[in-house]
Coordinates of N, CA, C and O in Angstrom, one line a residue:
X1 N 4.7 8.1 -22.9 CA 3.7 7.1 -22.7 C 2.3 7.6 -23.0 O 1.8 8.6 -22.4
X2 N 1.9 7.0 -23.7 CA 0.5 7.5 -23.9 C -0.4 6.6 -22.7 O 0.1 5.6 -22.2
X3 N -1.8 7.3 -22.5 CA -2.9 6.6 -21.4 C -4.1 6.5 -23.1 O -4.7 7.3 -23.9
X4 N -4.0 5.2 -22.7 CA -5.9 4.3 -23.4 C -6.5 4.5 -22.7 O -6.3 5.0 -21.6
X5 N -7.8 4.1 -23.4 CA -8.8 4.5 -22.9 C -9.2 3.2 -21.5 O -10.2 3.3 -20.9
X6 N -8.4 2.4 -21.1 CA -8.7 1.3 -20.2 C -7.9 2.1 -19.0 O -8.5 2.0 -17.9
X7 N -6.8 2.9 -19.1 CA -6.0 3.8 -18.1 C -7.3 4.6 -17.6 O -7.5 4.7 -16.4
X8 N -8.0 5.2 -18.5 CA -8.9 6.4 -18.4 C -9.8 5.5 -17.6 O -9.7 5.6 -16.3
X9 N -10.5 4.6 -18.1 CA -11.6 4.0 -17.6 C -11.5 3.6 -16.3 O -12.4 3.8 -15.4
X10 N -9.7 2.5 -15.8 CA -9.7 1.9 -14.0 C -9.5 3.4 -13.4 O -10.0 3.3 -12.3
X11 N -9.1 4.6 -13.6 CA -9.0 5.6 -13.4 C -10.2 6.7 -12.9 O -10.3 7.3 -11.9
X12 N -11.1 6.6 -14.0 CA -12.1 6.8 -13.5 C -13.0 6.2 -12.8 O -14.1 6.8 -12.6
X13 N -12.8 4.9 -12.4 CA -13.6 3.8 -11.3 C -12.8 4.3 -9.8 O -13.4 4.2 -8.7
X14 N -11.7 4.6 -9.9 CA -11.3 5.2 -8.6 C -11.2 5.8 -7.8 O -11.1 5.7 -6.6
X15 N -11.4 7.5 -9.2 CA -12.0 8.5 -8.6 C -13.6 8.6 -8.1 O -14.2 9.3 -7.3
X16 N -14.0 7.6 -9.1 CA -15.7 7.4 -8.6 C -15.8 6.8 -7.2 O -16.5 7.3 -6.3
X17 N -15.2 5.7 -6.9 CA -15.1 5.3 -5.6 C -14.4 6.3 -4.4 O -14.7 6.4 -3.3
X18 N -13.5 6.8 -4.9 CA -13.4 8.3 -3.7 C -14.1 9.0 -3.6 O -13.9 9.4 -2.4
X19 N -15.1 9.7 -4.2 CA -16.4 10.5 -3.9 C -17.3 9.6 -3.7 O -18.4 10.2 -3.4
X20 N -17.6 8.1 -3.8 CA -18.4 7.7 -2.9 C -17.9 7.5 -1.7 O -18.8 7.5 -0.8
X21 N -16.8 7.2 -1.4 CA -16.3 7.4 0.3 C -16.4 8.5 0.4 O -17.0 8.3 1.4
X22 N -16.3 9.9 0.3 CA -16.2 10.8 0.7 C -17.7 11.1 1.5 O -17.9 11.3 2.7
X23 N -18.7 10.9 0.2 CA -20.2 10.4 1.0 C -20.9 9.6 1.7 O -22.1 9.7 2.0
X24 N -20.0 8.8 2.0 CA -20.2 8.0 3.2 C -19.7 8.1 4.5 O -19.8 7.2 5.3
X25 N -19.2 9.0 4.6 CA -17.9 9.6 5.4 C -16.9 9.2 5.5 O -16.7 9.0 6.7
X26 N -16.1 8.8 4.9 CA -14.6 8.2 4.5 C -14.3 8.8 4.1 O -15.0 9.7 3.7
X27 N -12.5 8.9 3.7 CA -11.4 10.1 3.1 C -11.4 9.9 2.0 O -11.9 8.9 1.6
X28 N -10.9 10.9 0.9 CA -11.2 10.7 -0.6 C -10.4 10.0 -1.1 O -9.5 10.5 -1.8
X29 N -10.6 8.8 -0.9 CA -9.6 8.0 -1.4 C -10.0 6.8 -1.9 O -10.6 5.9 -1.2
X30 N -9.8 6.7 -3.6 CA -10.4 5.1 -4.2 C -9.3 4.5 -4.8 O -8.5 5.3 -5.3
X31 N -9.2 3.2 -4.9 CA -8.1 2.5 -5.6 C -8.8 1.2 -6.0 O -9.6 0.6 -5.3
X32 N -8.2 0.9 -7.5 CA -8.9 -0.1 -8.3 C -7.7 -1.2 -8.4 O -6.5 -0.7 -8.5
X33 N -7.8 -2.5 -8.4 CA -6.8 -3.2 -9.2 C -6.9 -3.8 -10.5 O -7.9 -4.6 -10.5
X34 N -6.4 -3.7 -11.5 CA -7.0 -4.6 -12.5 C -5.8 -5.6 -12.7 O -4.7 -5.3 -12.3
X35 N -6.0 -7.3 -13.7 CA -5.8 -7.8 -13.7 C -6.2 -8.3 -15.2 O -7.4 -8.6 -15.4
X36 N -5.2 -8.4 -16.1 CA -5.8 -8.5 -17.3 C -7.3 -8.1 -17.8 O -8.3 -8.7 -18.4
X37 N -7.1 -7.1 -17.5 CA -8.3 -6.3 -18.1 C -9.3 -6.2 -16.9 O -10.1 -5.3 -17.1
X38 N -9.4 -6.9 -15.8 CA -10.5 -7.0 -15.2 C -10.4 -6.3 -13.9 O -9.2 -6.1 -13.6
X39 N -11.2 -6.0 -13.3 CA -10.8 -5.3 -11.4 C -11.0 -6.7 -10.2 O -12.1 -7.1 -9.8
X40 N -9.8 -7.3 -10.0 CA -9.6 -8.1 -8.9 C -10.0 -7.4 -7.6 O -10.5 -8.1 -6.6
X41 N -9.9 -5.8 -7.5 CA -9.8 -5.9 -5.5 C -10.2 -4.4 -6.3 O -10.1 -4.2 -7.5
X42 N -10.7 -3.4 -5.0 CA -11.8 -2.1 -5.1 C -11.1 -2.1 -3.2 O -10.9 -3.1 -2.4
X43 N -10.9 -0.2 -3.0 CA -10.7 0.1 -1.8 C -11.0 1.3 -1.8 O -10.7 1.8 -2.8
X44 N -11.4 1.9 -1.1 CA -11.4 3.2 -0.2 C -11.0 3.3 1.1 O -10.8 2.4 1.8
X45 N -10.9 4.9 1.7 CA -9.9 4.7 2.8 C -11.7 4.2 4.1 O -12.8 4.5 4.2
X46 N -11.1 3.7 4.5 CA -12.1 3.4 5.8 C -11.2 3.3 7.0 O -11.2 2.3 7.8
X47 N -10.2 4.4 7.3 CA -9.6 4.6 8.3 C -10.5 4.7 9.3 O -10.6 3.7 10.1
X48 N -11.3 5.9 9.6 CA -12.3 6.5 10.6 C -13.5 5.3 11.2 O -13.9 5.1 12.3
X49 N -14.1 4.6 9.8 CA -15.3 4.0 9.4 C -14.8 2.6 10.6 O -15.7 2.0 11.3
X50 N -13.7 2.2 10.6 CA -13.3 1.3 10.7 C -12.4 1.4 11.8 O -12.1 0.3 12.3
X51 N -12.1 2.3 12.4 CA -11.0 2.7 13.8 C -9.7 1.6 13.3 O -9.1 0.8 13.9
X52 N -9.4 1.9 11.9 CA -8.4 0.9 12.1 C -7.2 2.3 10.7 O -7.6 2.8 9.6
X53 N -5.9 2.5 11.4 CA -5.6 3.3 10.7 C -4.6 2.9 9.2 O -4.0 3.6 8.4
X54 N -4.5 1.8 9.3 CA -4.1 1.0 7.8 C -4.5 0.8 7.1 O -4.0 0.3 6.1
X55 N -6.6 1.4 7.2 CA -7.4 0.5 5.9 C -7.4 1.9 5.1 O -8.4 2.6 5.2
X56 N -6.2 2.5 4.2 CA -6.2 3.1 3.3 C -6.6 2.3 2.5 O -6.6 1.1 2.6
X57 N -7.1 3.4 1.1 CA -7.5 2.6 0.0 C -7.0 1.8 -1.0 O -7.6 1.1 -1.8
X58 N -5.8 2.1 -0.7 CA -4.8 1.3 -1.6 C -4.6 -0.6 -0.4 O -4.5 -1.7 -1.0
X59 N -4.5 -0.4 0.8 CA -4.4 -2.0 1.6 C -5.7 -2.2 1.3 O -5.9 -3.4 1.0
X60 N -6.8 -1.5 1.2 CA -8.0 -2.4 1.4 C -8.2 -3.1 0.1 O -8.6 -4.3 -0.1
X61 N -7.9 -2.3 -0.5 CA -7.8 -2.9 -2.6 C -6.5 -4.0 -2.6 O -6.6 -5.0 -3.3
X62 N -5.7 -4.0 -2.1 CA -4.7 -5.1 -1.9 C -5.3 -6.5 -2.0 O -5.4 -7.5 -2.8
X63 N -5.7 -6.1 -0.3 CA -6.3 -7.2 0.5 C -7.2 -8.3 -0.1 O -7.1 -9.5 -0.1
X64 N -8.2 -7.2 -0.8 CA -9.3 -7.5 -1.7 C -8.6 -8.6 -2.8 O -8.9 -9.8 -2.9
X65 N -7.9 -8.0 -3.5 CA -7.3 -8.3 -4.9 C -6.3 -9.7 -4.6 O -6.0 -10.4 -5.5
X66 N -5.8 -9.8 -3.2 CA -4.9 -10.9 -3.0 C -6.1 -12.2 -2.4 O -5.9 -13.4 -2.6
X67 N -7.2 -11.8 -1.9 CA -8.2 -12.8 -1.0 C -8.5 -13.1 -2.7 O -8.4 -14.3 -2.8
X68 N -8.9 -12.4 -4.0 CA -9.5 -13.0 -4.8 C -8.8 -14.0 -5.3 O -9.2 -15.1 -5.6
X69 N -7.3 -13.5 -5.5 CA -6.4 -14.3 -6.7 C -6.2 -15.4 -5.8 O -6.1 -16.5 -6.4
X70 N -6.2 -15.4 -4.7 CA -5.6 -16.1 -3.7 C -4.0 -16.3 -3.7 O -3.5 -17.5 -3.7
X71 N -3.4 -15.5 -3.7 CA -1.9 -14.9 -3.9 C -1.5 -14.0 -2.8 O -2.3 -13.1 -2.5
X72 N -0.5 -14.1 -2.3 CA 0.1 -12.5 -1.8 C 1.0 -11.8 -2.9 O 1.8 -10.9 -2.6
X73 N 0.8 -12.3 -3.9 CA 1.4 -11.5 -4.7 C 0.8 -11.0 -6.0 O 0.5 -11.8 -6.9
X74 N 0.7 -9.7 -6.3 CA 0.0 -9.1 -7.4 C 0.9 -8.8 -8.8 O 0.8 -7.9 -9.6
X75 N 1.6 -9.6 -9.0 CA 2.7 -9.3 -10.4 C 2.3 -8.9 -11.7 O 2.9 -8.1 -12.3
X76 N 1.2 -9.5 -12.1 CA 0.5 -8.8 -13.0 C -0.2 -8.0 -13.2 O -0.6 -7.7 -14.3
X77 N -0.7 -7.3 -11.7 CA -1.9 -6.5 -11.7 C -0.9 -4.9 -12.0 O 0.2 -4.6 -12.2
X78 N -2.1 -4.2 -11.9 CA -2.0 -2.3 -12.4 C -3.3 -2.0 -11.2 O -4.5 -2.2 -11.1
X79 N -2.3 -1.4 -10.6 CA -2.9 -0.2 -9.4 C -3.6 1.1 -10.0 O -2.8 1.9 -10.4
X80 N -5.0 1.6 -10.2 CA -5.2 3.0 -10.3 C -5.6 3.3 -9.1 O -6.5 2.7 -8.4
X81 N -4.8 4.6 -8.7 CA -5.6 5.1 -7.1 C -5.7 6.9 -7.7 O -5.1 7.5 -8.6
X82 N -6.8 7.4 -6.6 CA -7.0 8.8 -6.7 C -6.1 9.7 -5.9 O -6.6 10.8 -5.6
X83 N -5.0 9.4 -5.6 CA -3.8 10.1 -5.3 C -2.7 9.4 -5.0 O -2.9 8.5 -4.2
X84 N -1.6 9.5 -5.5 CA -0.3 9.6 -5.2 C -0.1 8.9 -3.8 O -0.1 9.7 -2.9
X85 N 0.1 7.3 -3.6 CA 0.2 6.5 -2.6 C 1.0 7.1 -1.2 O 1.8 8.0 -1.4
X86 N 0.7 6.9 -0.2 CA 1.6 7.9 1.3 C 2.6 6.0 1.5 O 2.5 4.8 1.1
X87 N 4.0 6.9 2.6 CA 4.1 5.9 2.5 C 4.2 4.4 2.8 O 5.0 3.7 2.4
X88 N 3.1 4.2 3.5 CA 2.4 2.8 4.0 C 2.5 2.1 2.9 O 3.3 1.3 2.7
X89 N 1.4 2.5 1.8 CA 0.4 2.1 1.1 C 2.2 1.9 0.0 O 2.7 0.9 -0.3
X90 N 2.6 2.9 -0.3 CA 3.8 2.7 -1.3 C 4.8 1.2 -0.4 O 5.4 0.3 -0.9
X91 N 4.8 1.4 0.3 CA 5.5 -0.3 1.0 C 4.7 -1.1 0.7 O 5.2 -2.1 0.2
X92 N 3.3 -1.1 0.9 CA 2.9 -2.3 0.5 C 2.4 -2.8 -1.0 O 2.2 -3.9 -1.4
X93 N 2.2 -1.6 -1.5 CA 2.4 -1.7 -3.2 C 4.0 -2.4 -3.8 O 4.1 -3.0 -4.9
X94 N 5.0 -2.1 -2.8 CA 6.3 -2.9 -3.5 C 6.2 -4.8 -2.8 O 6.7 -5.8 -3.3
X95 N 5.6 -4.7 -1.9 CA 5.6 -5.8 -0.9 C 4.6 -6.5 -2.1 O 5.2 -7.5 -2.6
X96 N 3.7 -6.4 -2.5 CA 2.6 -6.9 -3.3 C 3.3 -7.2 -4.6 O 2.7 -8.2 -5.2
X97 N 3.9 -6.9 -5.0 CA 4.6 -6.4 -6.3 C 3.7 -6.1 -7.4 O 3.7 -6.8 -8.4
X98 N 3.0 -5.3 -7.2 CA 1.9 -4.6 -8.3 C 3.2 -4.4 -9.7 O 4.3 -4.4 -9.4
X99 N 2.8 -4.3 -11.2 CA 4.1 -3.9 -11.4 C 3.7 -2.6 -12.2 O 4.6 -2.1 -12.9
X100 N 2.8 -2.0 -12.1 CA 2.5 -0.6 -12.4 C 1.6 0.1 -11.4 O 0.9 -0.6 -10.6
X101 N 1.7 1.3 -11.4 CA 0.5 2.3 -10.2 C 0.3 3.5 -11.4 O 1.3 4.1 -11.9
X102 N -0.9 3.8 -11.7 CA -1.0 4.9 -12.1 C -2.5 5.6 -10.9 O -3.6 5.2 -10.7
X103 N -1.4 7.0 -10.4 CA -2.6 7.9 -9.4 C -2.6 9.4 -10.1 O -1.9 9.8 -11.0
X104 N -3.8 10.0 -9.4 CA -4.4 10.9 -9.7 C -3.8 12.1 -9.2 O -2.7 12.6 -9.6
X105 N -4.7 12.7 -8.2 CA -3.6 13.6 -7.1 C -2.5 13.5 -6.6 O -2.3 12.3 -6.3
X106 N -1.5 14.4 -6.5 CA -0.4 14.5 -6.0 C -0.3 14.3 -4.4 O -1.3 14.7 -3.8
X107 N 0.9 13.6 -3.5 CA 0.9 14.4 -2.2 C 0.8 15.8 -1.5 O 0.6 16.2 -0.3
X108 N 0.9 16.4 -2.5 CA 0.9 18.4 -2.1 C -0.5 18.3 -2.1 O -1.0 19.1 -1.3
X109 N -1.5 17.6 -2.9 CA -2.6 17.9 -3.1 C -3.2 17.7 -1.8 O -3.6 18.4 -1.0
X110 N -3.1 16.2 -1.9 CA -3.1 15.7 -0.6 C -2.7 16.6 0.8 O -3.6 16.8 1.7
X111 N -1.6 16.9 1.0 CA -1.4 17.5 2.5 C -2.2 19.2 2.3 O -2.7 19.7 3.3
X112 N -2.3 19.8 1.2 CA -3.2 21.1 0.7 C -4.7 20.9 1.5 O -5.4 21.9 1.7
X113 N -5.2 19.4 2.1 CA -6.5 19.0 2.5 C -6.5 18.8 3.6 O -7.6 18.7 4.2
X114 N -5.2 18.5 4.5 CA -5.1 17.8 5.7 C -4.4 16.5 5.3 O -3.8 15.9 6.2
X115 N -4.4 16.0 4.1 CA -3.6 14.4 4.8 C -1.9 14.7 4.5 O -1.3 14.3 3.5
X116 N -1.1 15.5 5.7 CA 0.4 15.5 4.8 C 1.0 14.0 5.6 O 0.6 13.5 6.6
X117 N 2.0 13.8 4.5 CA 2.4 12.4 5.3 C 4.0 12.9 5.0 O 5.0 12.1 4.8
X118 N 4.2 14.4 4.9 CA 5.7 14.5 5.0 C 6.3 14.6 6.1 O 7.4 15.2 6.0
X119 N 6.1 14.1 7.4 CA 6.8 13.6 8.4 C 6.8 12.6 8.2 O 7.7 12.1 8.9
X120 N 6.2 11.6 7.3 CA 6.4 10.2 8.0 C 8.1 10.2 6.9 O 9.3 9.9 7.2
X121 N 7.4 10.9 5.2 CA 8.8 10.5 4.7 C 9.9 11.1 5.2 O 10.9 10.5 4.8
X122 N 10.1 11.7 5.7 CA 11.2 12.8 6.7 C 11.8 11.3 7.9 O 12.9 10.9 8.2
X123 N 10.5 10.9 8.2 CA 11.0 9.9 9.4 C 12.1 8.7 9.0 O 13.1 8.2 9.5
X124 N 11.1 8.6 7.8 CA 11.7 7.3 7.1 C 13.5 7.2 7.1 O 14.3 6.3 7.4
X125 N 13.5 8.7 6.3 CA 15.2 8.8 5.9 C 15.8 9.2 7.4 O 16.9 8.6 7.5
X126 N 15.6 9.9 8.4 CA 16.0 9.4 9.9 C 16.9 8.7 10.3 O 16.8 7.6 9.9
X127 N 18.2 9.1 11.3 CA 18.2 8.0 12.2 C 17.3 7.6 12.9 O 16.3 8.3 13.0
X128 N 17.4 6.8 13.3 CA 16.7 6.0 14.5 C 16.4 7.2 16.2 O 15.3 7.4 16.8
X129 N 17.8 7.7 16.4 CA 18.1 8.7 17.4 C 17.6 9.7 17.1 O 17.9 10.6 17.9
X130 N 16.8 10.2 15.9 CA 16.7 11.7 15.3 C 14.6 11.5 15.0 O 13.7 12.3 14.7
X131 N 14.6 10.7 15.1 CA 12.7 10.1 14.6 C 12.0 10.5 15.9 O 12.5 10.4 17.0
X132 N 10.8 11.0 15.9 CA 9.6 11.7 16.4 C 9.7 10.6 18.1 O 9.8 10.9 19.3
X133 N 9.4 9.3 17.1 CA 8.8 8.3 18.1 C 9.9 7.3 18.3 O 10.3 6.7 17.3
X134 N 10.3 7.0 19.4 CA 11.3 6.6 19.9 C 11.6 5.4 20.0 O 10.9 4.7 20.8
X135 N 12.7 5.0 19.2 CA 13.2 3.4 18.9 C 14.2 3.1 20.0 O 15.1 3.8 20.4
X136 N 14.0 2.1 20.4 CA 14.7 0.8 20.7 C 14.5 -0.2 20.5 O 13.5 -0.9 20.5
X137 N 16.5 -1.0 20.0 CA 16.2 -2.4 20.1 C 16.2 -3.1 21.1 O 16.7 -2.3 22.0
X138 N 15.8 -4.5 21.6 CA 16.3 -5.1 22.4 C 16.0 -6.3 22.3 O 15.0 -6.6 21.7
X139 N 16.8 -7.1 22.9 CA 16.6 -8.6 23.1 C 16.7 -9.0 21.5 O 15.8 -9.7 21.0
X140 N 18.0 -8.3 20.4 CA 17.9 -8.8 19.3 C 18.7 -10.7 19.7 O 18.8 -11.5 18.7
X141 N 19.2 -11.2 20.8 CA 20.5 -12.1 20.9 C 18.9 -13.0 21.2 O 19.2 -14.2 20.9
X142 N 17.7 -13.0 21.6 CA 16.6 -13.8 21.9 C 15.9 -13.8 21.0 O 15.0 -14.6 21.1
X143 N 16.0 -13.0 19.7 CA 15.1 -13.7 18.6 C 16.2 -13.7 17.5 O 15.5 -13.9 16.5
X144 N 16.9 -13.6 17.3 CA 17.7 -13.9 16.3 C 17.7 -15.5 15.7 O 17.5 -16.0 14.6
X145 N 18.0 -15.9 16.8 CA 17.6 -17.1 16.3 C 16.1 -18.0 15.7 O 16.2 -19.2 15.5
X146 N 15.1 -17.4 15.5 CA 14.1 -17.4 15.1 C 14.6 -17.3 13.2 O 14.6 -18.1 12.3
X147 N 14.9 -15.8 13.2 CA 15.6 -16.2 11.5 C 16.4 -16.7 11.1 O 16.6 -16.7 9.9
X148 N 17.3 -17.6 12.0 CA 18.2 -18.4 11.6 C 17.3 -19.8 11.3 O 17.4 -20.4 10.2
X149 N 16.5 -20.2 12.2 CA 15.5 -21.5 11.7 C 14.7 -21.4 10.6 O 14.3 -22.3 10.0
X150 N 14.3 -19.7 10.2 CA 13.8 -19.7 8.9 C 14.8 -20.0 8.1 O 14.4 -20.5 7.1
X151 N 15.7 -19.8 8.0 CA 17.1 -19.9 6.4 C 17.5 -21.4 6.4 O 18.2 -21.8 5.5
X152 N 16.9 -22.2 7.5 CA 17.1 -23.4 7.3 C 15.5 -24.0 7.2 O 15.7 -25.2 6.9
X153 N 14.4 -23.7 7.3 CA 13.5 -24.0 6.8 C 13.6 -25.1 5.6 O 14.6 -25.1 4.9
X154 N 12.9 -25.8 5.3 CA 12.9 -26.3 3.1 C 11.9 -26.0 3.0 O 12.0 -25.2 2.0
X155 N 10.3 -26.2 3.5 CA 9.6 -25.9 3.1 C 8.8 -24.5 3.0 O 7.7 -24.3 2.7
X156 N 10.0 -23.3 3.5 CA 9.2 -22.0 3.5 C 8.7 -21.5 2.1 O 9.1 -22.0 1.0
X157 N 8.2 -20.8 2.2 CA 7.3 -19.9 0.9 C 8.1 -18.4 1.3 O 7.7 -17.6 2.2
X158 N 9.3 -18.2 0.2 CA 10.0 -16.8 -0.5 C 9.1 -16.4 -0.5 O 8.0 -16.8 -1.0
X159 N 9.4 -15.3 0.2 CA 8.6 -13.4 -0.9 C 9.3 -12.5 -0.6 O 9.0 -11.4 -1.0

């Protein structure tokens, strides 16, 4: 696969946007979306900035990019981020259906700094009985029925 110079270019808008979070005190993290050629949604992480620990740069560029198209769904767009998605941000890049991501740094680079997110993937593949933070179900017989009135729905909206 070769990278154009448009690879190069949303690429370098995201690394530029991670050293400007970095400077503002935010983590190094920028993510661009484009959309036929153009950037729909721009994010950095504003975890800290924000006391909120989801607004990585990859959801906040989502969010952005879905409030513009007015869509929850990104099917034609192309993700550039400045590292290798953790995996939140990788669920919600499939949940969005971006249908390419091209990132910069690796995760090793990434946890080499402080951000490792190899517990969360460790957690992921887990039983339930074997995970850090401790699961229980309950009361699945009192909401079950809630997705049964969705499957009978007509007018819901698939995703």
């Amino acid at each position: 696969m070769s990278i154009n110079e448009d690879h190069k270019k949303f690429m370098t808008e995201a690394i530029i946007l991670s050293q400007e979070s970095v400077s503002r005190g935010g983590g190094p993290f920028g993510t661009v979306i484009v959309k036929d050629g153009k950037v729909v949604g721009r994010g950095v992480n504003r975890v800290t900035k924000s006391n909120d620990p989801t607004a990585h740069g990859e959801i906040v560029a989502i969010r952005e990019a879905c409030a513009n198209l007015n869509s929850f769904r990104l099917d034609d767009c192309v993700l550039y981020t400045s590292c290798e998605p953790c995996p939140m941000c990788l669920g919600a890049i499939y949940w969005s259906r971006v249908k390419e991501v091209f990132f910069a740094n690796t995760r090793e680079d990434a946890a080499s700094i402080g951000f490792d997110d190899a517990l969360i993937y460790d957690e992921i593949s887990a039983p339930l009985h074997d995970r850090k933070i401790e699961f229980r179900q309950i009361m699945r017989e009192e909401a079950i029925p809630v997705f049964h009135s969705w499957t009978k729905k007509e007018d819901k909206i698939p995703y």
